[in-house]
GROMACS .gro file of C-alpha atoms in nm:
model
  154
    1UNK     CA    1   7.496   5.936 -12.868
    2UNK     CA    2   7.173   5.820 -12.712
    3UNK     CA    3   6.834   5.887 -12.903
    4UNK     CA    4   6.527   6.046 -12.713
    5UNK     CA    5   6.210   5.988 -12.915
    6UNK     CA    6   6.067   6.369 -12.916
    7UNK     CA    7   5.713   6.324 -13.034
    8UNK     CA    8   5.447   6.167 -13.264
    9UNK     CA    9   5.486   6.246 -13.597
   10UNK     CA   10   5.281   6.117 -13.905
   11UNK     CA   11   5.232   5.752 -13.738
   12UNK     CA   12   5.565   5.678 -13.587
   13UNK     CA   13   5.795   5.876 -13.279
   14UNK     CA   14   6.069   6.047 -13.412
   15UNK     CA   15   6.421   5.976 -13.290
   16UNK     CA   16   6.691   6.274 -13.256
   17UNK     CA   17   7.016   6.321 -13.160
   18UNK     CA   18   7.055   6.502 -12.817
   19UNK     CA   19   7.373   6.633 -12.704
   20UNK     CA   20   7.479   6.655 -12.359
   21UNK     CA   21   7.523   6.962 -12.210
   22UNK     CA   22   7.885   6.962 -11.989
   23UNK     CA   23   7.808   7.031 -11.665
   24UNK     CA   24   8.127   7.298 -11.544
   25UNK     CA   25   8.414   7.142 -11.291
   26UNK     CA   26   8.277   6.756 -11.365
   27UNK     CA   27   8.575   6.640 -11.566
   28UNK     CA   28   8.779   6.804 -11.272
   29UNK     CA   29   8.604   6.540 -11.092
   30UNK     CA   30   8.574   6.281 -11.317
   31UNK     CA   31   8.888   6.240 -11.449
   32UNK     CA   32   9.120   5.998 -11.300
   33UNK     CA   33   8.825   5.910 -11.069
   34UNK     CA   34   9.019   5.608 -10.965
   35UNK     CA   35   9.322   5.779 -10.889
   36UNK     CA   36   9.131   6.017 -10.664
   37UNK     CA   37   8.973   5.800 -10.442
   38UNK     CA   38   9.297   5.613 -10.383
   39UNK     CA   39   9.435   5.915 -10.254
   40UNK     CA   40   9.156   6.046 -10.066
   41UNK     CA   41   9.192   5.671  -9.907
   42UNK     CA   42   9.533   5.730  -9.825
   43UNK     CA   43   9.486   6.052  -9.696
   44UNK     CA   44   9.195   5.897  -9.456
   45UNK     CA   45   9.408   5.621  -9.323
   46UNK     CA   46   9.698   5.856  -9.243
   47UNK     CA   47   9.479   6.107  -9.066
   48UNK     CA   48   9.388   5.831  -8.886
   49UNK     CA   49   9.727   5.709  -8.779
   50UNK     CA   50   9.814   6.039  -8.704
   51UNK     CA   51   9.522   6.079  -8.425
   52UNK     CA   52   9.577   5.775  -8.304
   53UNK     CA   53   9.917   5.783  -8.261
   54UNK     CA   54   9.948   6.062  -7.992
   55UNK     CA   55  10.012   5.992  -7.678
   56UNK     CA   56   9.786   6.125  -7.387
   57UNK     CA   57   9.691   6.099  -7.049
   58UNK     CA   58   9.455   5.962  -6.819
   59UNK     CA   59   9.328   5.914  -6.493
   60UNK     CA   60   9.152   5.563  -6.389
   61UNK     CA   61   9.020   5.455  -6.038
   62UNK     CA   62   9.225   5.127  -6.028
   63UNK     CA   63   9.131   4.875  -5.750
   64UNK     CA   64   9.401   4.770  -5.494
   65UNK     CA   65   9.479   4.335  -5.453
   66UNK     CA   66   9.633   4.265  -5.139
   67UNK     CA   67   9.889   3.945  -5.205
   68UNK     CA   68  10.050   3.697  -4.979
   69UNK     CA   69   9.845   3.754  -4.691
   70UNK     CA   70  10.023   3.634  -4.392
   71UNK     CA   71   9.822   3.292  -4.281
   72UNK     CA   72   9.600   3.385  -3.981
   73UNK     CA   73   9.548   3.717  -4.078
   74UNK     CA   74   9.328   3.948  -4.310
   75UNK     CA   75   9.304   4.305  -4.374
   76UNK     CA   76   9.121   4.493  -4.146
   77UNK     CA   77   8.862   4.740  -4.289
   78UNK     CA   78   8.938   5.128  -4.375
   79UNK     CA   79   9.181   5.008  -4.611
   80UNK     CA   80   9.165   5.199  -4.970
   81UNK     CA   81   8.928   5.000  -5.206
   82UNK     CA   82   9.074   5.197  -5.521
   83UNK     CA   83   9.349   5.443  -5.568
   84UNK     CA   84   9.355   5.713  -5.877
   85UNK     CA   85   9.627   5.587  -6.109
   86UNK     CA   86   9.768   5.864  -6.422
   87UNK     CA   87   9.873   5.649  -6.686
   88UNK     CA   88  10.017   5.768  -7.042
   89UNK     CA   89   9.988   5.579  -7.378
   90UNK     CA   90   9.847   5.589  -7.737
   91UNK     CA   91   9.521   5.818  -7.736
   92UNK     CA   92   9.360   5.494  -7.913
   93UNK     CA   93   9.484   5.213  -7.625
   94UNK     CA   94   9.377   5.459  -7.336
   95UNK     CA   95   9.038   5.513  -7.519
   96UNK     CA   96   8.921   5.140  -7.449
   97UNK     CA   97   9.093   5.101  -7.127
   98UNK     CA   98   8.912   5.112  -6.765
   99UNK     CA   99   8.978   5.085  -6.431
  100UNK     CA  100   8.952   4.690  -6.362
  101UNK     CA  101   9.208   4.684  -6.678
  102UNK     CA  102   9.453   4.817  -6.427
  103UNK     CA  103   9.539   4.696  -6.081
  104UNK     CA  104   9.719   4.828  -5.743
  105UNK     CA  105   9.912   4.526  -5.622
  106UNK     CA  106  10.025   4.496  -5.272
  107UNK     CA  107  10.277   4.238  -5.158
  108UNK     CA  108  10.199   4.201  -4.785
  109UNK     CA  109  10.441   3.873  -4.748
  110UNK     CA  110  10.653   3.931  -4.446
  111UNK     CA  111  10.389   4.205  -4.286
  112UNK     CA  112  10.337   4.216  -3.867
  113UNK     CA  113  10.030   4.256  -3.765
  114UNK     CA  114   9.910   4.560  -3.636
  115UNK     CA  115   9.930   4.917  -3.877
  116UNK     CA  116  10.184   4.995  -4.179
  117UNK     CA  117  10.210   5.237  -4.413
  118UNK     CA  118  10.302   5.095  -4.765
  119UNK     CA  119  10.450   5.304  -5.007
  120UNK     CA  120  10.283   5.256  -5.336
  121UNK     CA  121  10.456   5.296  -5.639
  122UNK     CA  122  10.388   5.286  -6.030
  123UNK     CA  123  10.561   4.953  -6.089
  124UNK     CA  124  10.326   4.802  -5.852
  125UNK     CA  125  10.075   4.844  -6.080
  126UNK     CA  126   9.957   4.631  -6.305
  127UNK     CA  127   9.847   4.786  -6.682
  128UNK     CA  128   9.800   4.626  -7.004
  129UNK     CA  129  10.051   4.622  -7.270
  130UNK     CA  130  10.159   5.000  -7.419
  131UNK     CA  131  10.041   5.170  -7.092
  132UNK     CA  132  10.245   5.281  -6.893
  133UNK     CA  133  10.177   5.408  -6.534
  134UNK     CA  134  10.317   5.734  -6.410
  135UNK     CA  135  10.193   5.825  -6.109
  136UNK     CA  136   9.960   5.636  -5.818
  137UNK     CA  137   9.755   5.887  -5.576
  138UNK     CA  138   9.769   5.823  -5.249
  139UNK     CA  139  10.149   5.692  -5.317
  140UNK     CA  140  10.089   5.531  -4.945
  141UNK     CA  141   9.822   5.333  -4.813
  142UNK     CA  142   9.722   5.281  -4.474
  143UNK     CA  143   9.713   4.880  -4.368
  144UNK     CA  144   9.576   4.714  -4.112
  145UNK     CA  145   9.612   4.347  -4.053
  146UNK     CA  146   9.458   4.190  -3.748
  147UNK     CA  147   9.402   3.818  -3.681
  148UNK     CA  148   9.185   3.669  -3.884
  149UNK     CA  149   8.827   3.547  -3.699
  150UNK     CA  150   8.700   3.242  -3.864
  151UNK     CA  151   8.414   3.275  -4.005
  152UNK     CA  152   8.421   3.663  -4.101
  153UNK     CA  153   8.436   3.732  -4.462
  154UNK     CA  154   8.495   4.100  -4.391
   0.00000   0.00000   0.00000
């Protein structure tokens, strides 16, 4: 065991034996220290997958993308800029999603001019891989399309 000089004595230190004293409950511990942490790493990344794992739901303002604009017209203002969208996936996925992750599309290829109300439904949105959209609010939009005025960039 290790020697602890005690003192002076007569011209040199004197050496002794010292004896540990066990500390109660540290061989509980110390013991198959290896094995331990293993399984307290284990039991980490399975919480982990576990929390992760369940699903849940959220609700992002998504913006709305008007698409095949009939030539010579635009989209007169009023329109919605953003609609609420509920989607559902993993709790980690929806955790570092955000609204310009999603997006409202609106196919306006063979629209009159004048006013229309579009129905707007959850496959018109587009979401990033393991999301999955369940509901759009308003599920109709008001649109507008007038002739376009050059020059206006409204």
């Amino acid at each position: 065991g290790p020697r602890i000089l005690s003192g002076w004595s007569g011209g040199s230190w004197s050496a002794r034996k010292h004896r540990a004293v066990p500390i109660p409950g540290v061989r509980l511990i110390t013991d198959n220290w290896q094995l331990k942490l293993l399984s307290l790493a284990v039991a980490l990344v399975l919480w982990g997958v576990v929390v992760n794992a369940e699903k849940s739901e959220m609700v992002f303002a998504a913006p709305v993308e008007f698409l095949e604009v009939p030539d010579g017209f635009e989209v007169a203002q009023g329109r919605p800029d953003t609609v609420d969208v509920r989607v559902r996936g993993l709790r980690l996925a929806l955790s570092r999603l955000s609204g310009e992750d999603l997006r409202a599309v609106v196919n306006l290829s063979g629209a009159k001019a004048g006013e229309s109300t579009l129905r707007l439904l959850p496959e018109h949105v587009h979401a990033p891989f393991g999301v999955h959209v369940l509901r759009v609010t308003p599920s109709r939009i008001r649109v507008v399309l007038r002739p376009a005025v050059p020059g206006d960039r409204s």
